[in-house]
Coordinates of C-alpha atoms in Angstrom, one line a residue:
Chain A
X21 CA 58.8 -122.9 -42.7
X22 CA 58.2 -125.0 -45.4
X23 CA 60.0 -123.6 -48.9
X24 CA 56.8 -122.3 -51.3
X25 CA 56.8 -123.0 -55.0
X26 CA 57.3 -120.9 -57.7
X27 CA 55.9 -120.8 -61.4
X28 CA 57.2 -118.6 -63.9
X29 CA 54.4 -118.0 -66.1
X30 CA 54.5 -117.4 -69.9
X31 CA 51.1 -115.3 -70.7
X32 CA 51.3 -115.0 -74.6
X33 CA 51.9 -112.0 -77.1
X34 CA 49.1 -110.7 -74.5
X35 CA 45.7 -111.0 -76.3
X36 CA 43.9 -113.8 -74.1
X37 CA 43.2 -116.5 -76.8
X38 CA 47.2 -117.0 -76.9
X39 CA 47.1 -117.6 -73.2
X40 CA 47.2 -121.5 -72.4
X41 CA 45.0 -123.2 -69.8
X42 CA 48.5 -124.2 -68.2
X43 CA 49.0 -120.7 -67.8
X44 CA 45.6 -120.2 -66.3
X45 CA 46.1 -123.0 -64.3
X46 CA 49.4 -121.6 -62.6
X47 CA 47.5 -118.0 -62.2
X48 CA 44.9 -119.9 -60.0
X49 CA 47.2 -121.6 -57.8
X50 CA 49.2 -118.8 -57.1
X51 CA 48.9 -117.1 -54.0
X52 CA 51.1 -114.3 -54.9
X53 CA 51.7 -113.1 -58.5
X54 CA 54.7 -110.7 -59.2
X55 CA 55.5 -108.7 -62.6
X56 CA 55.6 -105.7 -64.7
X57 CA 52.4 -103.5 -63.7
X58 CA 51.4 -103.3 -67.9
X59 CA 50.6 -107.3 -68.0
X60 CA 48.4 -107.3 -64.8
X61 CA 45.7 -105.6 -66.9
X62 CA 45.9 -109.1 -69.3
X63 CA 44.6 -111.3 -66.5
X64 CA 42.9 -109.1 -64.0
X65 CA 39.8 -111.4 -62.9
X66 CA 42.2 -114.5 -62.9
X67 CA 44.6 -112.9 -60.0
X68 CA 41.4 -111.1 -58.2
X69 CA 42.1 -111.7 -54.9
X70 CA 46.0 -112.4 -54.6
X71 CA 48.5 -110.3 -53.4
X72 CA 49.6 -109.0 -57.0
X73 CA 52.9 -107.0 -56.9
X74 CA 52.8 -104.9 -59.3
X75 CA 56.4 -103.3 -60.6
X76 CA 57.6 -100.6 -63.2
X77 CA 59.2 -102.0 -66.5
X78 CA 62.6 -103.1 -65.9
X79 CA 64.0 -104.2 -62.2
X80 CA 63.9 -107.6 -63.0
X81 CA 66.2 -108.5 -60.7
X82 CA 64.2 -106.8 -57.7
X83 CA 61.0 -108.5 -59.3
X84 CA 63.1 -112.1 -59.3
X85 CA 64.1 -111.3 -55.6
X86 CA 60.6 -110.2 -54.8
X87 CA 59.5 -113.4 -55.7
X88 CA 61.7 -115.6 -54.5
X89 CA 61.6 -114.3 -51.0
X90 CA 57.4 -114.6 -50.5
X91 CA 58.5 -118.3 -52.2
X92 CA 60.9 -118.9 -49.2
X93 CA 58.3 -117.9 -46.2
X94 CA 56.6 -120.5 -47.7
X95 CA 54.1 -119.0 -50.7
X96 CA 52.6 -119.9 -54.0
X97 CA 54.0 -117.5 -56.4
X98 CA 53.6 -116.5 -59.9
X99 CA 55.9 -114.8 -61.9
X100 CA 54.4 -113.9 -64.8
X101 CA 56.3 -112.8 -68.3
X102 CA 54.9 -112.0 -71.4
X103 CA 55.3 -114.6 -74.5
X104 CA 57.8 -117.5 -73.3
X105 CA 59.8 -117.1 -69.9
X106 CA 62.5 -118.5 -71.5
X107 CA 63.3 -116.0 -74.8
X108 CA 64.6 -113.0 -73.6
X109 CA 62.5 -112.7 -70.2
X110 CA 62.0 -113.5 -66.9
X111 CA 63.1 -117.1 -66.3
X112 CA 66.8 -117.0 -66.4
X113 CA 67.3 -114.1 -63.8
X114 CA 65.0 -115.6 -62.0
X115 CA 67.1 -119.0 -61.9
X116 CA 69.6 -117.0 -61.3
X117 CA 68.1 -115.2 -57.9
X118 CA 67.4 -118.6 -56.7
X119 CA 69.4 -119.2 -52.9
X120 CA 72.3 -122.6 -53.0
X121 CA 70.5 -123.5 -50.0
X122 CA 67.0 -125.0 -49.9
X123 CA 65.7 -123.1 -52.8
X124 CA 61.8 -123.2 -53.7
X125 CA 60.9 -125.5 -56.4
X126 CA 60.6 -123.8 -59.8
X127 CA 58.1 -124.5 -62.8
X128 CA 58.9 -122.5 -66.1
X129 CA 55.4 -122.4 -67.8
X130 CA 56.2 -122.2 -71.6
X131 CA 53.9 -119.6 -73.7
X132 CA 53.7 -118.7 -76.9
X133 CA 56.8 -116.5 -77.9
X134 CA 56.5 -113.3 -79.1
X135 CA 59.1 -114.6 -81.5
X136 CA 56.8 -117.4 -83.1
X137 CA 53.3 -114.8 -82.3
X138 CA 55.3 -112.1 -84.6
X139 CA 56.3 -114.7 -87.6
X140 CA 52.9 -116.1 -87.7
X141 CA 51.7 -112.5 -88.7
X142 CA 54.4 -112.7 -91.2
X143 CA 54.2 -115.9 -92.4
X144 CA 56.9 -118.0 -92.4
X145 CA 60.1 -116.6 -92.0
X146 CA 61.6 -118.8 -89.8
X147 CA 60.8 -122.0 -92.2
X148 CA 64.2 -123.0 -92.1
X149 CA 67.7 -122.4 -89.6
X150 CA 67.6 -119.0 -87.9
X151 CA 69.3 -117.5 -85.1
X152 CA 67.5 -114.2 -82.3
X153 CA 69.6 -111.9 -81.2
X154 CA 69.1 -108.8 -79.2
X155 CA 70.6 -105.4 -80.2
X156 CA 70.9 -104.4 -76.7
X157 CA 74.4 -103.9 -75.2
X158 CA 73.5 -103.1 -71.6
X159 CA 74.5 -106.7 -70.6
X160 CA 76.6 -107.8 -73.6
X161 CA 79.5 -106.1 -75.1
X162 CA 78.6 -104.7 -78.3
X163 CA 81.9 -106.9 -80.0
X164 CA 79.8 -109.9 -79.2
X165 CA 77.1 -108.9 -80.6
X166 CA 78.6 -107.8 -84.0
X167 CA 80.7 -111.1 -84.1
X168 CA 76.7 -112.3 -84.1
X169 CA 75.7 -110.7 -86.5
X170 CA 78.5 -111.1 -89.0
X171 CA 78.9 -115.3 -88.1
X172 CA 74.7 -115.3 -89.0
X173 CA 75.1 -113.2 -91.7
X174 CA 77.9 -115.2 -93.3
X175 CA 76.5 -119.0 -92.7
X176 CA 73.0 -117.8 -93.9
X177 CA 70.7 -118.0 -90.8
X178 CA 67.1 -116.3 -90.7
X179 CA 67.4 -113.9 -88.3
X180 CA 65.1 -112.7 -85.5
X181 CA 66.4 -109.1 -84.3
X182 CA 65.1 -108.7 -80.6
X183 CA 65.1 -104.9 -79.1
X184 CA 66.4 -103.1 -82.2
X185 CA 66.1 -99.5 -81.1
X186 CA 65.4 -97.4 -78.0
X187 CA 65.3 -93.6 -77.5
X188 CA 69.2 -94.5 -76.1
X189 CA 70.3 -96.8 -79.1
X190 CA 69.8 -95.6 -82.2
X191 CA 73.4 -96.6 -83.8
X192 CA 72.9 -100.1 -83.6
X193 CA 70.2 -101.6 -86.6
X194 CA 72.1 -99.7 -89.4
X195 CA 75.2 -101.0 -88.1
X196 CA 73.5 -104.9 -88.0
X197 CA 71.7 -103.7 -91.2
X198 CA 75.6 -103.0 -92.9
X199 CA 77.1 -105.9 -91.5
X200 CA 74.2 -108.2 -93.1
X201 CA 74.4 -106.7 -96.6
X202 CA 78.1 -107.8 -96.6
X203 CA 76.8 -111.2 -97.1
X204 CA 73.1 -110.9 -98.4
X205 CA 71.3 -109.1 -101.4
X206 CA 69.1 -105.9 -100.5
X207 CA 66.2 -106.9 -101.6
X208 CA 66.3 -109.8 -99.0
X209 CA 63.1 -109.9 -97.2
X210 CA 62.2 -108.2 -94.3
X211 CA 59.4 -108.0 -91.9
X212 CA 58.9 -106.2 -89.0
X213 CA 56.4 -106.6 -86.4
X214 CA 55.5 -104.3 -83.5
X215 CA 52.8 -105.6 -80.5
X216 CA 51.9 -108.8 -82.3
X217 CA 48.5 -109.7 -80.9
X218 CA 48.1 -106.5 -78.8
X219 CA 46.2 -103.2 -79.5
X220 CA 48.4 -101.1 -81.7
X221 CA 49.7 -104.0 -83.8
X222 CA 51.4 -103.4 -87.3
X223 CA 53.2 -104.9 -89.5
X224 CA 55.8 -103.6 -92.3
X225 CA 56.8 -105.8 -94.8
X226 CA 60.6 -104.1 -96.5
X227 CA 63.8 -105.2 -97.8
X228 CA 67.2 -105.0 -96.3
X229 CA 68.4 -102.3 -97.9
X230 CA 65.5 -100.0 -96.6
X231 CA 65.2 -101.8 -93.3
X232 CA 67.3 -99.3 -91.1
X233 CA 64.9 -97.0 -92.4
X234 CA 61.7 -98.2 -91.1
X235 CA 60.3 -96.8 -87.7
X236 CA 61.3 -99.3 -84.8
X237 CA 61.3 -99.2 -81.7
X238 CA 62.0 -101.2 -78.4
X239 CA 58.4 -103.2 -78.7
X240 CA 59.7 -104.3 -82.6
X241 CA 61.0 -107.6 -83.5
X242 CA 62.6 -107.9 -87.6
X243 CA 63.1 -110.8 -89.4
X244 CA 65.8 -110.9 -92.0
X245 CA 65.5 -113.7 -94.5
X246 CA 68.2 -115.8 -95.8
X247 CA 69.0 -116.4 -99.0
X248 CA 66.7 -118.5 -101.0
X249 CA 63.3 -116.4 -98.1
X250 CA 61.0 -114.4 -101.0
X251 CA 57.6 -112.4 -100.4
X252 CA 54.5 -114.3 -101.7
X253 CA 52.2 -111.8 -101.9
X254 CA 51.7 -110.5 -98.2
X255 CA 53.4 -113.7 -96.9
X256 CA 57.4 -113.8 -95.7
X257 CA 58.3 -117.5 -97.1
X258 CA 61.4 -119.0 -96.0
X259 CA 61.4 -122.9 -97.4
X260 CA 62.3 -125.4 -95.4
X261 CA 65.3 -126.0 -97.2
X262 CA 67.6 -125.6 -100.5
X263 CA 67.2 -127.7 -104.0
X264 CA 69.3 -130.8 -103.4
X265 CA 67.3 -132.6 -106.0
X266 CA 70.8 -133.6 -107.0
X267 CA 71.8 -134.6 -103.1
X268 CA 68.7 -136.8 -103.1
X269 CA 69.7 -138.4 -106.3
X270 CA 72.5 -139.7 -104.5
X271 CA 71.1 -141.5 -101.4
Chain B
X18 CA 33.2 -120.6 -106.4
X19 CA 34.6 -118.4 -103.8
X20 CA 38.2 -119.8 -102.2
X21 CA 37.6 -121.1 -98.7
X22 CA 39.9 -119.8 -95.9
X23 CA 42.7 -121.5 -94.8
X24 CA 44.0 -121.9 -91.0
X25 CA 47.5 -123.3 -89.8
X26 CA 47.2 -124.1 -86.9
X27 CA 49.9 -124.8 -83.7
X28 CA 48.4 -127.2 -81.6
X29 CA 51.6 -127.1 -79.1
X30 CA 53.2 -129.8 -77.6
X31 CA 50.7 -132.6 -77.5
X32 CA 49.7 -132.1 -73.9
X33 CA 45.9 -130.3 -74.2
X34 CA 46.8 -127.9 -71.2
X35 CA 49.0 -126.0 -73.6
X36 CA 46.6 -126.0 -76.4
X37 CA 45.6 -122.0 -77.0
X38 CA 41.7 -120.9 -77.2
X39 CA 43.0 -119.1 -80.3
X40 CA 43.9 -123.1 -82.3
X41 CA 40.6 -124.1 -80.1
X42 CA 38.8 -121.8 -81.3
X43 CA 40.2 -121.8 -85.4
X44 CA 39.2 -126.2 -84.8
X45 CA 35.9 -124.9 -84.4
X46 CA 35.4 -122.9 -87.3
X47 CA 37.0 -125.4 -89.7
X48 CA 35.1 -128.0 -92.2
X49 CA 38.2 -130.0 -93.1
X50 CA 40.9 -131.1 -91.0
X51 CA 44.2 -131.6 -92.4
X52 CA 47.2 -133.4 -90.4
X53 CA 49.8 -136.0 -89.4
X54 CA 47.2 -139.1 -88.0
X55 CA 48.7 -139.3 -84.7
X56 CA 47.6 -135.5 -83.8
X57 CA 44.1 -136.5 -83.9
X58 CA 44.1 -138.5 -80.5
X59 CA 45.1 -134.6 -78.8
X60 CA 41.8 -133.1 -80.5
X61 CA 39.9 -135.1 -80.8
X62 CA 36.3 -134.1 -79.5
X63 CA 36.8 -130.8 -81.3
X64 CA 36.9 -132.2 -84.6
X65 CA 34.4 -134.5 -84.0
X66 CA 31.5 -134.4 -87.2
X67 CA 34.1 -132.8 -89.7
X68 CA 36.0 -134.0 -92.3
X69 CA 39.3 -135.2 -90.9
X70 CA 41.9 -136.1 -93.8
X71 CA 44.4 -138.4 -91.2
X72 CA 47.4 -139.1 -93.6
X73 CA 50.7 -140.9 -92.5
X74 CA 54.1 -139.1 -91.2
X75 CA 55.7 -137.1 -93.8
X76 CA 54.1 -136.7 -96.8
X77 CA 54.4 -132.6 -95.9
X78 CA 54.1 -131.8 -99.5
X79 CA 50.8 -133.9 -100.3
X80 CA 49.1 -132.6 -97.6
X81 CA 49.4 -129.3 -98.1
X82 CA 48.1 -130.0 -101.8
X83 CA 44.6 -131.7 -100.2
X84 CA 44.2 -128.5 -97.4
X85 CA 45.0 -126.2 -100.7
X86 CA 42.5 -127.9 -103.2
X87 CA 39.9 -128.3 -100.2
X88 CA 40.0 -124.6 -99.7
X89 CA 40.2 -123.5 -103.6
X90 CA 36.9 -125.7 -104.1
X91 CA 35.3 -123.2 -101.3
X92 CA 35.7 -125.0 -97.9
X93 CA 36.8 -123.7 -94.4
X94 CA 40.1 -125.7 -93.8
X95 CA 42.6 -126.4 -90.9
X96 CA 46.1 -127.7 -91.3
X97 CA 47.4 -129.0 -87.7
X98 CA 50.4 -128.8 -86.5
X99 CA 52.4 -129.6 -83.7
X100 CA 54.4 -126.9 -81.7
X101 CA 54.2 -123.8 -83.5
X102 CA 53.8 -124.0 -87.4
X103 CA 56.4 -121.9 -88.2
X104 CA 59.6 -123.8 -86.6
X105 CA 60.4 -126.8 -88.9
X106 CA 56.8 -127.7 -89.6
X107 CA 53.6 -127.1 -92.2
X108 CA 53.9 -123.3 -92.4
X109 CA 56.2 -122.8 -94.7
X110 CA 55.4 -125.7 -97.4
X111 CA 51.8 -124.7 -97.4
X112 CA 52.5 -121.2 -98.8
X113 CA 54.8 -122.5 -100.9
X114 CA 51.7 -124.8 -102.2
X115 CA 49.6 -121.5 -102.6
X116 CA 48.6 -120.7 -106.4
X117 CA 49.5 -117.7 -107.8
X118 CA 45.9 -116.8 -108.7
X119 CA 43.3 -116.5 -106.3
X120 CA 44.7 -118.0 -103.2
X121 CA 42.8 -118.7 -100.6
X122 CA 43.3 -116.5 -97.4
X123 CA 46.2 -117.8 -95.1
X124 CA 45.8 -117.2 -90.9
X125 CA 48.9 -118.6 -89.0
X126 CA 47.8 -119.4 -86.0
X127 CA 51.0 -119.7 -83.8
X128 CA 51.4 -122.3 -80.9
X129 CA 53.4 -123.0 -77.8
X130 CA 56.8 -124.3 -80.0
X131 CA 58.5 -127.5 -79.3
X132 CA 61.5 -125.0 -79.0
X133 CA 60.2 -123.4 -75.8
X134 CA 58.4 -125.9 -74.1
X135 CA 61.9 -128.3 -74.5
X136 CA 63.6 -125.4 -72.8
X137 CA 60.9 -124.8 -69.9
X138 CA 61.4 -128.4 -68.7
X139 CA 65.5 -127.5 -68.6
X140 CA 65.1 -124.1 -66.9
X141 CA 66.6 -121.4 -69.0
X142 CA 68.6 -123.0 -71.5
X143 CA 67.3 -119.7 -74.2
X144 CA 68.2 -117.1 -71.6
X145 CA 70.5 -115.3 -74.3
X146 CA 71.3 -114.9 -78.4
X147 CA 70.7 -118.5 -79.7
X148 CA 70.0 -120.9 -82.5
X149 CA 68.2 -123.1 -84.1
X150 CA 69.8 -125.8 -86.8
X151 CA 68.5 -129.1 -88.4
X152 CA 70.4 -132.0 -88.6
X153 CA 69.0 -133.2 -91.2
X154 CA 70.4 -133.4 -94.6
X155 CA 67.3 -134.0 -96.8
X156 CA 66.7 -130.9 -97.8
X157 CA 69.9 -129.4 -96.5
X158 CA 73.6 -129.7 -97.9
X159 CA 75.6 -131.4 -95.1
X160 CA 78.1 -128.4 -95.8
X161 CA 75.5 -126.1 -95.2
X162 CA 75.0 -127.6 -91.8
X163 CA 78.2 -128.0 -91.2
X164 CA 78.9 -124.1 -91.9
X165 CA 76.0 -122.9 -89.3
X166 CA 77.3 -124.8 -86.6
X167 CA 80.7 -123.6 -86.6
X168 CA 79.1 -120.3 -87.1
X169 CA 77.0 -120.8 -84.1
X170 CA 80.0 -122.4 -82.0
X171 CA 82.6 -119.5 -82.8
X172 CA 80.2 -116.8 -82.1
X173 CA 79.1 -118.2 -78.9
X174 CA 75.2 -118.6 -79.6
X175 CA 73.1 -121.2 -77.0
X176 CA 72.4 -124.0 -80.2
X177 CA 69.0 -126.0 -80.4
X178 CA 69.7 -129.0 -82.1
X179 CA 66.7 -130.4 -83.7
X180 CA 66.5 -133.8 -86.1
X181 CA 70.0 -134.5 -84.2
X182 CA 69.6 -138.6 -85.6
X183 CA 67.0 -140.8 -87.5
X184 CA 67.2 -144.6 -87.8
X185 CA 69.4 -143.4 -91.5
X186 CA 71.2 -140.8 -90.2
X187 CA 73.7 -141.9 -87.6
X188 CA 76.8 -140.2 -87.4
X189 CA 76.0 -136.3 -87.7
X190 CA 75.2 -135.9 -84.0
X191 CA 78.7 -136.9 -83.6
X192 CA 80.2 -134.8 -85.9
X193 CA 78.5 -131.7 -84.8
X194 CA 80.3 -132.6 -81.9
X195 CA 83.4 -132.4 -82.8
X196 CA 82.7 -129.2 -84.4
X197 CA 81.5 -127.3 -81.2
X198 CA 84.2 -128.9 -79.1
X199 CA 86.7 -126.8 -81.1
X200 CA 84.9 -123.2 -79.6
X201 CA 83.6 -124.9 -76.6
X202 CA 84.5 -126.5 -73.4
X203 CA 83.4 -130.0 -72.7
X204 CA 81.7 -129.4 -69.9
X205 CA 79.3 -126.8 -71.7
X206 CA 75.4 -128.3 -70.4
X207 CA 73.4 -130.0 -73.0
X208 CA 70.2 -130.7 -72.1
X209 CA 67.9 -133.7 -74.2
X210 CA 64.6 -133.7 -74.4
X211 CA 62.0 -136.1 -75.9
X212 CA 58.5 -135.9 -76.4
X213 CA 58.4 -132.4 -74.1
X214 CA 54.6 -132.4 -72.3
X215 CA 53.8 -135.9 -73.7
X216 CA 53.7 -139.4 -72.5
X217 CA 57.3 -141.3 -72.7
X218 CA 58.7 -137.5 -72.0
X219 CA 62.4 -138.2 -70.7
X220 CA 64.8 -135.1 -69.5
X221 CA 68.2 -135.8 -69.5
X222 CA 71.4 -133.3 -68.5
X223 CA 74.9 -133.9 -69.9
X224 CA 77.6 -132.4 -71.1
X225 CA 79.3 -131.7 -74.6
X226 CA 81.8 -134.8 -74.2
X227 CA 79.3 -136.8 -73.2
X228 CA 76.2 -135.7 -75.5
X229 CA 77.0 -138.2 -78.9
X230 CA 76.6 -141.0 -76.3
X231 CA 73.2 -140.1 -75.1
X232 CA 70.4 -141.7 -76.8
X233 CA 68.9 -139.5 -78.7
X234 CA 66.8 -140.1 -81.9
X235 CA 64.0 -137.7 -84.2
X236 CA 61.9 -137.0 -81.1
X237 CA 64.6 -135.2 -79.4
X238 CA 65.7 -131.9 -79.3
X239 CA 69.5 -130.8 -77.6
X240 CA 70.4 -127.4 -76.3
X241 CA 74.1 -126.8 -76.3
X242 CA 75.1 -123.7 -74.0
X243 CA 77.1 -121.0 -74.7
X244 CA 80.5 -120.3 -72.6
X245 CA 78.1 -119.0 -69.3
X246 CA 76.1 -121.5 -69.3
X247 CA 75.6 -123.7 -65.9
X248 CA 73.6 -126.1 -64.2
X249 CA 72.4 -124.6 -61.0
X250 CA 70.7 -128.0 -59.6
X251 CA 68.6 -129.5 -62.2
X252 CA 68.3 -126.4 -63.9
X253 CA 70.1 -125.8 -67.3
X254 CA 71.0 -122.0 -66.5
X255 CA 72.1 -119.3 -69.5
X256 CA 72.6 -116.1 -68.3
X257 CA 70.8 -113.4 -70.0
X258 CA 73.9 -111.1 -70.5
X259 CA 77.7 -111.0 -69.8
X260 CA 79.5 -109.7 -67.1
X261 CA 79.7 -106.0 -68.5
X262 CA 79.6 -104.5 -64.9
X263 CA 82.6 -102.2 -66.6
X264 CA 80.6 -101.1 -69.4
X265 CA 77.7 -100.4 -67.3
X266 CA 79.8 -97.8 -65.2
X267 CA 80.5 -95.8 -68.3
X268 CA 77.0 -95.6 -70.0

């Protein structure tokens, strides 16, 4: 048996403009196409046909290993992620599942991040440096995550907060939200965006100080500004960078 | 006169397969066309007929004044960019261009970053917390910079290293160097890539020790892993948690 190939498909924020014709492309070559059940809905008539596995949220290990075995005996397969593979999704466990021996050749399919999907709604927040981090310590020690938050607090980062809050974390934001003001004024800007580009979207525009007490759940993504980000009317502006009229002066 | 609308729009990597409908579709509705010269050749049968102001690289600042004025005076304007707008391109300097009164109405229209379509030709470099940081001290204090990436090094966050040199600025590739070999091992992956889903594109996989040697220049952008980073074959793998197998058993 021949080893099959395997693309790991960003699809976008989920509304179908975002979706790239690579994307599409991928979709159509696939003979098989594996992920959660919730993003088969997004591209129903382009996987008509195929063997779609369809699996609850979570297991992405099973859903890698899914994959990569109907890859081995030889298939097309699709795995298919929502906004970029790469940012907090599917193509690193996947990479990861992969055998030593005669693995199936991988293509990672980049898509628009929910990450850049949620500042555009915003903005600009991330006009300058910034740093993501995710509040979840299933797979990372909660020490690492505060040293995070304290070194991108302290060297003045933007920062993108991924999965601030589920019904089993609801510690961790104020404690991120403390740790920031130790370095950064409460009124820095912050915006919050929930299903950027899908039904239900909203966005909340706040400060630090109040942040914490915002609703958010696992489906939000905050921004945190640094120090020189300001609101502009509706709009989250972070420059691209500090007053060195001085520096320039200089060169 | 009523103020126009403005659209800034990502146009993605260069390559038209990861063009969106969305930045297709905002092309079509615009009047005036405002961008970077060499972004034209990507679109151009969609702008075909309307007014297309091509000006030289740089020049950020002037043409967000033109897009501005344009729109003020009533007309339907796009400002393109490449990637996403929001990550070190026109996003940000166009708000900050905005009047105070009257402004014309501002859509972001995000795009497939450079960020993330770098990564997908790497494999999973993003798989956990990372970073982003500019090299480039035009707008920047070098001590700024300089702060951030120790930040980034002691904390353990995957870096993306964008602007690492220009034909003027030579030596702070190097130095960031020696900053993250001081947290880091020198074997920690780096990935380089240039012009990602363009012609000339060139993928290259080192290591820390080895990465100031590589040749590198504006077009590139480096990903620097964090301690669990690996290649697995070609692919530039970074787990998407620790090894909290411990912690697991106790939740």
């Amino acid at each position: 048996v021949t080893a099959g190939r395997l693309f790991v498909v960003g699809l976008g924020p989920g509304d179908r403009s975002l979706l790239t014709p690579q994307a599409a492309e991928a979709l159509r070559q696939a003979e098989v196409v594996v992920g959660y059940e919730g993003y088969f809905a997004w591209i129903e008539e382009l996987v008509r046909g195929k063997d779609c596995l369809r699996l609850p949220l979570g297991q992405e290990r099973e859903r890698s290993r899914l994959a990569v075995d109907r890859a081995a005996a030889g298939s097309c397969v699709a795995v298919i992620s929502s906004g970029d593979p790469g940012i907090y999704a599917m193509a690193s466990i996947l990479l990861e599942t992969l055998p030593a021996s005669r693995p199936p050749e991988v293509t990672v399919v980049p898509g628009v991040s929910a990450l850049t999907a949620a500042a555009a709604l915003l903005g600009a927040p991330l006009g300058h440096d910034f740093a993501a981090i995710s509040l979840s310590d299933l797979l990372t020690p909660w020490a690492v995550i505060e040293k995070r938050l304290t070194a991108v607090a302290a060297a003045d980062f933007v920062l993108a907060v991924f999965n601030p809050k589920s019904q089993r974390r609801d510690w961790q934001l104020r404690r991120a939200q403390e740790i920031l003001l130790t370095h950064r004024e409460p009124q820095t800007p912050v915006g919050i965006v929930r299903h950027a580009f899908r039904p239900g979207q909203s966005v909340v525009r706040t400060t630090l100080a109040a942040m914490a007490d915002a609703e958010v759940d696992m489906f939000s993504i905050l921004f945190v500004g640094n120090s020189t980000s300001r609101w502009e009317g509706d709009h989250f502006l972070t420059p691209r960078g500090y007053d060195v009229r001085a520096a320039e002066e200089g060169r």
